[in-house]
XYZ file of C-alpha atoms in Angstrom:
714
model
C 2.674 40.719 27.315
C 0.507 38.746 24.923
C -2.571 36.893 26.137
C -2.110 33.105 26.198
C -5.059 31.452 24.424
C -6.271 27.841 24.649
C -5.911 26.342 21.209
C -9.210 25.173 19.681
C -10.044 21.498 20.245
C -10.246 19.317 17.153
C -13.678 19.074 15.601
C -15.705 16.385 17.427
C -13.476 16.425 20.535
C -14.694 17.200 24.030
C -14.326 20.753 25.162
C -11.316 21.589 27.358
C -11.712 21.374 31.120
C -13.140 24.702 32.487
C -14.820 25.566 29.182
C -18.524 26.110 29.493
C -20.461 24.646 26.579
C -24.153 25.148 25.699
C -26.276 22.006 25.580
C -28.601 21.497 22.685
C -31.854 23.106 23.527
C -30.423 25.919 25.703
C -32.421 29.089 25.167
C -29.418 31.465 25.297
C -28.615 34.319 22.995
C -28.035 33.152 19.459
C -29.736 29.780 20.064
C -33.370 30.770 19.855
C -35.775 28.341 18.298
C -33.557 25.273 18.493
C -36.343 23.127 20.079
C -37.023 21.435 23.348
C -34.637 19.594 25.589
C -33.539 16.166 24.341
C -36.089 13.466 25.309
C -33.493 11.325 27.006
C -32.672 14.194 29.364
C -36.303 14.195 30.491
C -36.600 10.419 30.790
C -33.084 9.864 32.237
C -32.384 7.140 29.782
C -28.742 6.106 29.352
C -27.436 6.074 25.789
C -25.348 3.182 24.477
C -21.847 4.029 23.413
C -21.704 4.497 19.622
C -19.889 2.068 17.408
C -16.371 2.797 16.193
C -16.548 5.170 13.210
C -13.951 4.587 10.512
C -13.161 5.760 6.987
C -11.371 3.333 4.750
C -8.506 5.483 3.460
C -4.991 5.698 2.195
C -3.416 6.735 -1.132
C -0.237 8.039 -2.883
C 2.354 7.960 -0.097
C 2.717 7.284 3.638
C 3.098 11.126 4.197
C -0.050 11.997 2.302
C -2.048 9.276 4.036
C -0.737 10.338 7.488
C -2.019 13.874 6.816
C -5.417 12.460 5.758
C -5.664 10.298 8.910
C -4.877 13.118 11.209
C -7.469 15.319 9.453
C -10.173 12.555 9.647
C -9.459 12.057 13.382
C -9.878 15.731 13.993
C -13.328 15.566 12.347
C -14.515 13.007 14.870
C -13.514 9.717 13.370
C -12.896 7.335 16.285
C -10.777 4.637 14.544
C -8.458 4.224 11.578
C -8.996 1.901 8.701
C -5.928 1.571 6.495
C -6.167 0.897 2.787
C -2.918 -0.516 1.387
C -2.024 -0.337 -2.354
C -2.037 -3.529 -4.338
C 1.746 -4.101 -4.389
C 1.773 -4.007 -0.583
C -1.202 -6.366 -0.436
C 0.339 -8.929 -2.826
C 3.906 -8.848 -1.603
C 5.711 -6.831 -4.282
C 8.025 -3.837 -3.987
C 7.105 -0.745 -5.956
C 9.880 -1.408 -8.478
C 8.581 -4.932 -9.478
C 7.225 -5.174 -13.032
C 3.762 -6.179 -11.820
C 3.622 -3.096 -9.555
C 3.720 -0.784 -12.541
C 0.808 1.658 -12.577
C -0.484 0.278 -9.211
C 1.668 2.125 -6.711
C -0.417 4.293 -4.378
C -3.541 3.843 -6.472
C -6.037 2.060 -4.267
C -4.244 2.548 -1.000
C -0.968 3.599 0.647
C 2.297 1.914 -0.336
C 4.210 0.483 2.704
C 7.518 -1.070 1.596
C 9.467 -1.096 4.864
C 9.685 0.184 8.438
C 10.399 3.745 7.353
C 7.053 3.915 5.483
C 5.221 2.571 8.476
C 6.860 5.236 10.744
C 5.743 8.045 8.401
C 2.213 6.548 8.083
C 1.606 6.837 11.830
C 3.789 9.815 12.713
C 2.184 11.929 15.484
C -0.567 9.313 15.893
C -0.198 7.573 19.334
C -0.783 3.911 18.531
C -1.304 2.928 22.156
C -4.464 5.131 22.161
C -5.581 4.214 18.635
C -7.916 1.426 17.277
C -6.517 0.568 13.856
C -7.998 -1.727 11.311
C -5.676 -2.876 8.496
C -7.209 -4.409 5.325
C -4.338 -6.761 4.664
C -4.371 -10.522 4.089
C -1.480 -12.405 2.382
C 1.032 -10.041 3.915
C -0.828 -9.501 7.130
C 1.937 -10.908 9.403
C 4.432 -8.568 7.827
C 2.269 -5.387 8.234
C 1.430 -6.236 11.836
C 5.099 -6.719 12.575
C 5.925 -3.256 11.119
C 3.028 -1.815 13.187
C 4.326 -3.381 16.348
C 7.859 -2.188 15.813
C 6.628 1.444 15.184
C 4.504 1.257 18.370
C 7.558 0.099 20.297
C 9.571 2.980 18.906
C 6.812 5.290 20.206
C 7.221 3.791 23.642
C 3.865 1.987 23.559
C 3.076 -1.052 25.666
C 2.268 -3.524 22.889
C -0.050 -5.523 25.183
C -2.348 -2.448 25.038
C -2.465 -2.173 21.259
C -5.995 -2.440 19.814
C -7.137 -3.045 16.318
C -7.654 -5.649 13.580
C -5.727 -7.258 10.774
C -8.165 -8.706 8.196
C -5.959 -11.775 7.499
C -8.745 -13.825 5.806
C -7.014 -15.572 2.967
C -9.941 -17.794 1.969
C -12.011 -14.902 0.630
C -8.977 -13.733 -1.338
C -9.000 -17.009 -3.321
C -12.733 -16.495 -3.967
C -13.398 -12.864 -4.504
C -10.686 -10.282 -4.042
C -7.500 -11.841 -5.533
C -4.697 -10.626 -3.272
C -3.533 -14.106 -2.312
C 0.052 -15.128 -2.737
C 0.753 -18.491 -1.154
C -1.090 -21.828 -1.409
C -3.847 -22.578 1.178
C -1.771 -24.684 3.485
C 1.040 -22.207 4.039
C -1.469 -19.365 4.146
C -3.319 -21.114 6.906
C -0.021 -21.542 8.789
C 0.685 -17.823 8.588
C -2.788 -17.123 9.960
C -2.331 -19.652 12.745
C 1.054 -18.253 13.801
C -0.352 -14.726 13.888
C -3.374 -15.757 16.032
C -1.200 -17.620 18.529
C 1.336 -14.764 18.723
C -1.270 -12.062 19.301
C -3.251 -13.992 21.857
C -0.045 -14.274 23.898
C 1.607 -10.941 23.253
C -1.019 -8.478 21.928
C -4.146 -9.783 23.701
C -6.451 -6.888 22.704
C -5.709 -7.273 19.000
C -8.071 -9.028 16.631
C -5.607 -11.091 14.604
C -8.242 -12.114 11.963
C -11.292 -10.430 10.568
C -13.108 -13.253 8.782
C -14.455 -11.340 5.887
C -17.703 -12.112 4.099
C -17.825 -8.554 2.707
C -16.191 -9.455 -0.649
C -18.183 -12.680 -0.890
C -21.328 -10.643 -1.273
C -19.625 -8.461 -3.865
C -18.699 -11.620 -5.766
C -22.395 -12.682 -5.876
C -22.879 -14.509 -2.599
C -26.466 -14.932 -1.315
C -26.981 -14.397 2.393
C -26.824 -18.147 3.026
C -23.525 -18.406 1.074
C -22.121 -15.361 2.833
C -22.814 -16.788 6.282
C -21.884 -20.395 5.460
C -18.601 -19.638 3.729
C -17.533 -17.269 6.459
C -18.378 -19.728 9.197
C -16.671 -22.509 7.307
C -13.519 -20.299 7.165
C -13.778 -19.723 10.901
C -13.967 -23.459 11.532
C -10.921 -24.088 9.395
C -8.901 -21.370 11.151
C -9.883 -22.469 14.677
C -9.259 -26.154 13.926
C -5.792 -25.257 12.595
C -5.008 -23.077 15.666
C -6.000 -25.681 18.134
C -4.255 -28.456 16.169
C -1.001 -26.506 16.170
C -0.349 -27.181 19.788
C 0.576 -23.520 20.346
C -2.473 -22.795 22.624
C -3.175 -24.649 25.847
C -6.618 -26.167 26.371
C -7.527 -23.648 29.015
C -6.961 -20.701 26.674
C -9.231 -21.782 23.872
C -11.821 -19.229 24.959
C -9.179 -16.432 24.642
C -8.611 -17.488 21.002
C -12.341 -17.587 20.143
C -12.914 -14.174 21.839
C -10.366 -12.560 19.397
C -11.989 -13.874 16.213
C -13.860 -11.089 14.568
C -15.793 -10.700 11.321
C -16.176 -8.073 8.617
C -19.403 -8.152 6.738
C -21.322 -6.518 3.980
C -24.690 -4.907 4.224
C -26.681 -4.623 1.072
C -29.773 -2.557 0.202
C -32.221 -5.290 1.139
C -32.677 -3.908 4.611
C -34.784 -6.598 6.351
C -32.827 -9.438 4.826
C -29.517 -7.898 5.848
C -30.650 -7.206 9.399
C -31.866 -10.799 9.751
C -28.588 -12.053 8.296
C -26.701 -10.398 11.136
C -28.923 -11.960 13.706
C -28.470 -15.380 12.055
C -24.707 -14.854 12.010
C -24.757 -14.295 15.806
C -26.830 -17.401 16.517
C -24.752 -19.655 14.293
C -21.495 -18.414 15.814
C -22.848 -19.031 19.369
C -23.802 -22.584 18.369
C -20.458 -23.409 16.749
C -18.283 -22.040 19.457
C -20.327 -23.720 22.189
C -20.898 -27.120 20.630
C -17.747 -27.606 18.497
C -15.205 -25.884 20.733
C -16.841 -26.136 24.191
C -16.649 -22.409 25.011
C -18.853 -21.796 28.037
C -18.342 -18.091 28.660
C -21.027 -16.267 26.620
C -18.798 -13.191 26.428
C -16.224 -15.169 24.562
C -18.899 -16.554 22.207
C -20.170 -13.173 21.287
C -20.312 -12.490 17.526
C -18.079 -9.448 17.082
C -18.224 -7.736 13.684
C -17.463 -4.610 11.809
C -19.068 -3.603 8.535
C -18.620 -1.632 5.394
C -21.849 -1.266 3.578
C -22.116 -2.460 0.031
C -20.001 -0.827 -2.604
C -21.291 -3.260 -5.254
C -24.642 -1.581 -5.279
C -23.233 1.887 -5.871
C -24.033 3.176 -9.353
C -22.286 5.379 -11.798
C -25.676 6.382 -13.169
C -27.353 8.977 -10.958
C -24.671 8.627 -8.324
C -26.580 10.922 -5.932
C -28.862 7.961 -5.255
C -25.960 6.266 -3.624
C -26.313 8.396 -0.535
C -29.723 6.987 0.339
C -28.460 3.459 -0.440
C -25.586 3.972 1.977
C -27.926 5.258 4.722
C -30.393 2.375 4.345
C -27.538 -0.187 4.410
C -26.067 1.391 7.515
C -29.431 1.154 9.307
C -29.436 -2.626 8.693
C -26.428 -3.024 10.953
C -27.119 -0.417 13.562
C -30.907 -0.403 14.333
C -30.940 -3.788 15.984
C -29.184 -3.571 19.297
C -28.718 -7.359 19.642
C -26.963 -7.471 16.207
C -25.321 -4.107 16.074
C -21.930 -3.654 14.392
C -19.004 -2.731 16.627
C -17.350 -0.691 13.930
C -18.761 0.837 10.773
C -17.146 2.370 7.733
C -19.167 3.758 4.829
C -18.183 4.102 1.194
C -18.517 7.497 -0.489
C -21.230 8.362 -2.929
C -18.838 8.621 -5.849
C -16.838 5.393 -5.485
C -18.387 3.997 -8.740
C -16.791 7.010 -10.460
C -13.255 6.854 -8.924
C -11.281 7.606 -5.837
C -13.219 9.655 -3.296
C -11.960 13.069 -2.160
C -11.513 14.040 1.524
C -14.831 15.923 1.340
C -16.647 12.864 0.054
C -15.286 10.734 2.903
C -16.302 13.428 5.348
C -19.844 13.238 4.063
C -19.921 9.527 4.778
C -18.532 10.090 8.338
C -21.171 12.743 8.962
C -23.866 10.217 8.033
C -22.753 7.995 10.888
C -22.383 10.908 13.314
C -25.928 12.219 12.670
C -27.420 8.788 13.367
C -25.322 8.211 16.475
C -25.540 11.596 18.005
C -28.696 13.285 16.799
C -31.221 10.414 16.652
C -32.511 8.426 19.659
C -31.284 5.097 18.238
C -28.894 4.377 21.155
C -31.451 4.968 23.881
C -33.491 1.727 23.418
C -33.237 -2.054 23.809
C -33.562 -4.120 20.626
C -36.544 -2.755 18.730
C -36.985 -5.980 16.709
C -37.264 -8.406 19.623
C -40.542 -10.304 19.497
C -41.198 -9.666 15.766
C -42.622 -12.815 14.208
C -41.540 -11.667 10.764
C -37.933 -11.216 11.810
C -37.854 -14.455 13.844
C -39.192 -16.513 10.906
C -36.642 -15.059 8.574
C -33.729 -15.559 10.950
C -34.712 -19.164 11.620
C -34.983 -19.959 7.957
C -31.465 -18.454 7.370
C -30.000 -20.412 10.236
C -31.406 -23.687 8.966
C -30.184 -23.127 5.322
C -26.723 -21.996 6.525
C -26.128 -24.961 8.808
C -26.989 -27.289 5.949
C -24.483 -25.600 3.665
C -21.776 -25.583 6.404
C -22.355 -29.366 6.777
C -22.008 -29.790 2.983
C -18.660 -27.965 3.062
C -17.496 -29.984 6.062
C -18.227 -33.215 4.189
C -15.939 -32.028 1.420
C -13.059 -31.623 3.922
C -13.661 -28.071 5.004
C -13.178 -24.595 3.570
C -9.682 -25.150 2.247
C -10.643 -28.292 0.393
C -13.699 -26.485 -1.055
C -11.418 -23.719 -2.243
C -8.991 -26.090 -3.957
C -11.720 -28.149 -5.588
C -13.234 -24.948 -7.081
C -16.632 -25.596 -5.433
C -16.876 -22.279 -3.551
C -15.685 -20.200 -6.482
C -18.000 -21.847 -8.998
C -20.934 -21.370 -6.653
C -20.212 -17.629 -6.345
C -19.747 -17.105 -10.068
C -23.034 -18.815 -10.637
C -24.856 -16.740 -8.042
C -23.378 -13.585 -9.435
C -24.456 -14.550 -12.989
C -27.973 -15.189 -11.843
C -28.096 -11.787 -10.131
C -26.846 -9.978 -13.198
C -29.425 -11.762 -15.274
C -32.223 -10.573 -13.023
C -30.960 -6.992 -13.285
C -30.745 -7.183 -17.030
C -34.255 -8.668 -17.205
C -35.572 -5.917 -14.962
C -36.673 -8.387 -12.265
C -34.288 -6.777 -9.844
C -34.794 -2.995 -9.846
C -31.914 -0.516 -9.585
C -33.168 3.078 -9.574
C -31.443 5.122 -12.277
C -29.981 2.026 -13.902
C -32.803 -0.162 -15.223
C -35.776 1.956 -14.093
C -36.501 5.684 -13.567
C -33.622 6.489 -15.771
C -34.634 10.055 -16.686
C -32.825 12.617 -14.697
C -32.133 16.306 -14.216
C -28.506 17.501 -14.732
C -26.481 16.575 -11.687
C -24.490 19.453 -10.163
C -22.339 16.939 -8.235
C -20.997 15.520 -11.454
C -21.151 18.590 -13.714
C -17.365 18.418 -13.897
C -16.533 14.736 -13.733
C -12.868 15.251 -13.749
C -13.010 17.165 -10.452
C -15.675 14.968 -8.872
C -13.046 12.371 -7.854
C -9.521 12.420 -6.527
C -6.648 11.559 -8.780
C -3.210 10.244 -7.933
C -0.298 12.170 -9.498
C 1.245 9.838 -12.151
C 4.672 11.049 -10.942
C 4.004 9.660 -7.545
C 5.165 6.172 -8.453
C 8.613 7.338 -9.547
C 9.059 9.158 -6.243
C 8.061 6.086 -4.185
C 10.440 3.875 -6.231
C 13.300 6.336 -5.712
C 12.626 6.380 -1.930
C 12.643 2.607 -1.904
C 16.050 2.495 -3.553
C 17.376 5.041 -1.081
C 16.134 2.952 1.866
C 17.896 -0.194 0.483
C 21.109 1.721 -0.056
C 21.164 2.998 3.522
C 20.259 -0.037 5.522
C 22.476 -2.625 7.164
C 22.555 -5.081 4.301
C 24.181 -7.915 6.095
C 21.581 -7.764 8.854
C 18.769 -7.695 6.343
C 20.136 -10.758 4.537
C 20.639 -12.626 7.789
C 17.063 -11.900 8.782
C 15.742 -13.189 5.409
C 17.810 -16.344 5.692
C 16.418 -16.958 9.176
C 12.890 -16.361 7.865
C 13.392 -18.971 5.147
C 14.844 -21.436 7.599
C 11.845 -21.048 9.925
C 9.409 -21.369 7.019
C 11.097 -24.617 5.961
C 10.602 -25.973 9.495
C 7.576 -25.802 11.784
C 8.405 -22.920 14.100
C 6.177 -19.848 14.535
C 7.039 -17.323 11.802
C 6.271 -14.149 13.754
C 9.611 -13.755 15.559
C 11.535 -14.110 12.355
C 9.174 -11.605 10.692
C 9.758 -9.058 13.498
C 13.503 -9.319 12.989
C 12.987 -8.755 9.208
C 10.995 -5.613 10.027
C 13.734 -4.284 12.393
C 16.523 -5.107 9.925
C 15.004 -2.976 7.165
C 13.756 -5.816 4.951
C 11.200 -4.755 2.330
C 7.697 -6.037 1.763
C 8.677 -7.679 -1.569
C 11.780 -9.307 0.057
C 9.805 -10.744 2.944
C 7.155 -12.181 0.513
C 9.717 -13.542 -1.963
C 11.567 -15.356 0.847
C 8.332 -17.084 1.730
C 7.463 -17.709 -1.979
C 10.826 -19.489 -2.336
C 9.691 -21.931 0.356
C 5.917 -22.086 -0.008
C 5.446 -21.383 -3.666
C 2.668 -19.328 -5.217
C -0.958 -20.175 -5.898
C -3.363 -19.437 -8.776
C -6.910 -19.846 -7.570
C -9.655 -21.502 -9.713
C -11.546 -19.007 -11.760
C -14.908 -20.757 -11.545
C -15.746 -19.766 -15.152
C -15.720 -23.137 -16.892
C -18.015 -24.769 -14.323
C -20.475 -21.883 -14.013
C -23.969 -22.889 -15.304
C -25.861 -20.944 -17.953
C -27.704 -18.111 -16.206
C -29.461 -16.401 -19.133
C -32.039 -18.000 -21.380
C -31.152 -18.198 -25.106
C -34.561 -19.198 -26.500
C -35.524 -17.832 -29.859
C -36.407 -14.149 -29.686
C -34.270 -13.425 -26.582
C -31.327 -10.918 -26.674
C -28.822 -13.699 -26.057
C -30.201 -15.711 -28.946
C -29.710 -12.712 -31.230
C -26.100 -12.290 -30.058
C -25.396 -16.031 -30.451
C -26.648 -15.856 -34.049
C -24.511 -12.818 -34.729
C -21.450 -14.541 -33.147
C -21.941 -17.702 -35.207
C -22.461 -15.757 -38.407
C -19.332 -13.656 -37.886
C -17.292 -16.758 -37.135
C -18.530 -18.389 -40.387
C -17.602 -15.319 -42.433
C -14.151 -15.311 -40.893
C -13.704 -19.022 -41.566
C -13.263 -19.724 -37.855
C -14.961 -22.511 -35.982
C -15.764 -20.080 -33.134
C -14.849 -16.498 -32.341
C -12.095 -16.384 -29.683
C -12.081 -13.821 -26.918
C -9.169 -13.310 -24.503
C -10.305 -11.906 -21.236
C -7.237 -10.411 -19.423
C -6.551 -8.972 -15.995
C -3.303 -7.041 -16.306
C -1.520 -5.786 -13.166
C -2.406 -6.574 -9.586
C -6.157 -5.811 -9.617
C -7.743 -8.946 -8.172
C -11.440 -7.842 -8.382
C -12.283 -10.331 -11.144
C -16.126 -10.394 -10.774
C -16.728 -8.377 -13.890
C -14.156 -10.260 -15.940
C -15.661 -13.575 -14.859
C -19.172 -12.469 -15.803
C -18.016 -11.277 -19.273
C -16.236 -14.636 -19.750
C -19.263 -16.669 -18.744
C -21.626 -14.634 -20.906
C -19.267 -14.736 -23.929
C -19.032 -18.506 -23.558
C -22.853 -18.724 -23.460
C -22.980 -16.537 -26.599
C -20.836 -18.979 -28.497
C -17.310 -17.604 -27.990
C -14.312 -19.690 -27.199
C -13.040 -17.831 -24.119
C -9.406 -17.684 -22.994
C -9.310 -16.600 -19.381
C -6.291 -17.340 -17.257
C -7.324 -15.444 -14.095
C -5.707 -12.481 -12.450
C -2.236 -10.887 -12.112
C -0.759 -10.992 -15.579
C 1.773 -8.643 -17.235
C 0.981 -6.937 -20.560
C 3.624 -9.189 -22.138
C 1.900 -12.383 -20.892
C -1.458 -11.141 -22.142
C -0.132 -10.329 -25.635
C 1.753 -13.694 -25.758
C -1.471 -15.464 -24.966
C -3.463 -13.486 -27.504
C -1.008 -14.426 -30.260
C -0.688 -18.117 -29.181
C -4.482 -18.539 -29.090
C -5.047 -16.525 -32.371
C -7.847 -14.571 -30.720
C -10.273 -12.216 -32.463
C -10.473 -9.697 -29.581
C -8.695 -8.867 -26.376
C -10.863 -7.668 -23.452
C -9.030 -6.011 -20.512
C -10.625 -5.545 -17.077
C -9.048 -3.120 -14.641
C -10.669 -1.560 -11.547
C -7.571 -0.305 -9.704
C -6.854 2.790 -11.855
C -3.762 1.334 -13.536
C -5.458 1.368 -16.965
C -3.541 4.561 -18.044
C -0.251 2.625 -17.755
C -1.131 -0.895 -18.676
C -3.585 -0.622 -21.547
C -1.272 1.447 -23.800
C 1.483 -1.077 -23.067
C -0.750 -3.920 -24.367
C -1.605 -1.911 -27.437
C 2.048 -1.148 -28.071
C 3.106 -4.804 -27.787
C 0.342 -5.933 -30.168
C 1.522 -3.353 -32.766
C 5.135 -4.545 -32.256
C 3.988 -8.124 -32.832
C 2.227 -7.182 -36.054
C -1.162 -7.844 -34.515
C -2.586 -4.245 -34.422
C -5.714 -5.496 -36.191
C -6.831 -7.308 -33.037
C -9.399 -5.059 -31.429
C -8.841 -4.262 -27.680
C -11.796 -3.368 -25.453
C -11.473 -2.233 -21.896
C -13.768 -2.359 -18.904
C -13.452 -0.887 -15.353
C -13.873 2.268 -13.208
C -12.489 4.609 -15.816
C -13.085 8.393 -15.662
C -14.415 10.058 -18.879
C -11.121 11.789 -19.597
C -9.207 8.597 -19.294
C -11.722 6.788 -21.499
C -11.247 9.386 -24.234
C -7.457 9.044 -23.935
C -7.712 5.260 -24.262
C -9.772 5.560 -27.439
C -7.298 7.976 -28.902
C -4.539 5.393 -28.100
C -6.413 2.832 -30.162
C -8.857 1.116 -27.806
C -11.945 0.049 -29.711
C -14.473 0.448 -26.851
C -14.506 1.351 -23.177
C -17.171 -0.066 -20.799
C -17.795 1.384 -17.304
C -20.267 0.395 -14.535
C -23.068 2.197 -16.365
C -22.883 -0.458 -19.065
C -24.730 -3.096 -16.957
C -26.118 -5.099 -19.863
C -23.604 -7.900 -20.326
C -25.389 -9.506 -23.282
C -25.346 -6.054 -24.987
C -21.617 -5.769 -24.248
C -20.948 -9.114 -25.883
C -22.926 -8.018 -28.965
C -20.826 -4.843 -29.175
C -17.604 -6.903 -28.928
C -18.838 -8.896 -31.955
C -19.468 -5.581 -33.792
C -15.869 -4.486 -33.001
C -14.538 -7.775 -34.380
C -16.494 -7.259 -37.588
C -15.306 -3.679 -37.908
C -11.623 -4.710 -37.337
C -12.043 -7.589 -39.836
C -13.628 -5.170 -42.389
C -16.918 -7.084 -42.493
C -20.212 -5.291 -43.147
C -22.123 -4.406 -39.962
C -25.075 -6.714 -39.212
C -26.979 -4.000 -37.506
C -26.472 -0.471 -36.299
C -24.474 -0.428 -33.124
C -22.961 2.557 -31.474
C -20.257 2.498 -28.804
C -21.067 5.384 -26.547
C -18.536 8.192 -26.117
């Protein structure tokens, strides 16, 4: 007879009942010299419960992501944070032309109910707290999640988690919007009213200022734009008539926020305190919410990925720690959930080990330090109080300005919000280039020892198998072939009929989920009724951010640009800035476009989400001298060669193509072999210098003598 053994508990889990564990500080065998008993044991202080610890994750397929989630949970992660790929976020199936090269790259592809089942297989959703970073298609993904939970036997009223569902910031900074502002706000309203009534523990919206900071927002803009979005959403919900007066507090209590924490520690901590004060004021005075628990500012955070550097990436670890402290040290403004980026995200997709490192950073702070034993350690500080008060005053003034324009949606459609962000980002980039804003390893302290973490760059990040996309597409076709087609079409027809009326869209969406409808089919049904929306780029109205006086770098580039145009017999050099595929992170493209404009170029920039065919057609129609492609999603290996091929087919192979993005060294070398003139990555932070190098490539392609020695780095 074999001995029955208790299986080991997952890492980070409590020990099984009846198992004796040794406390830290026990002086038993094998534990000598570990130090005295914990101070809180002596003082009898009660520790606060730690925040939810998440890792933003998902890639390749639902099966691969499910394995990753279960592994992370076993390591002590206490909540899930799902990253969806760009086709899922923007409402396309994997076999759509715009999905090419994007499937499974920056997240997990979820095309239908079967994918959602596999994504959460063996993960009991009734016991899980799941955050889903999804916006335009948020209603669809929540419907799939609910159906899977029902199939598991869960009580959906007990489901806990968050759908981001903030479409305003998509228009401004992240680019995964689909529908115009009005219909988008309707989808958000219908989701909020549905969840408040049916899934009362769910946060149906996570108003997200995170990406606003990445798009250049100052703390005042970040707070004011997020609060203006919240006002627009709550006004729409209460105007819909779907929530009785006595339940207003229930709605307000489910509004959550998702914020960014940058490296300016004191400012970021004060920003969070200001956020809380302003939210309390708005919910009390505008909406009459009396219960302070319902007015509480509830937020989760991912610390700033914008500040992570490709140069000396080991410095990113201390940046991440400092940024985390800004949202955890202050008890009165502490985040309820935290997810940290990995040290190597400026290089590419993090590996499981890199994500584990970020999780361990949180765990050390929560479980080894004494942080959770004390009241707010900043209470009574005159420095903090003065900074918070100043932020509150400035933010309320900006909120009033937006309300005078007609609110957040009107400020989106007019282009005001976007142009303000582009201008703020341009000013920040100018400060970095001038050395006024220091970034260690980038514009100061640049000398470095060889880095063992990046000795082999090709293995320092995770790559997605290029054959993965074909497998996902084949599985999609199999799903369509095996479903009840008549039920799927009836569900889509009912969805369109509801969209054309004024009923709540969630019930029709649930039936689509159960009927086997795909993500793309759901989104196209609504596109047919609502139309699509192309957000303002903010480029044309952005002010000049860099001085061009005689003797400055920009003045030199302007002179070189004008001289080259004259030698070519052109009035001005013409640069097409293109965003092929579904990557909506347009900050870099916008800054290149603005600086090229200020350097004397005529810039053609049509915004995001273009096919290679559309980009080449525009290049030919505008007779441009250079094509600049910006891709951060990893689809460069598919899309850039396609652009090159189409230019050759059109007889325009002499137009130089330059590429910018998060591009590993091996991929950059491959792109140059394919015919790309220059590749720029985050280490190339000098935008004026980049514009000068673009002029050099135009001269080289036009067989003009070089004006000065310029090297494009390998």
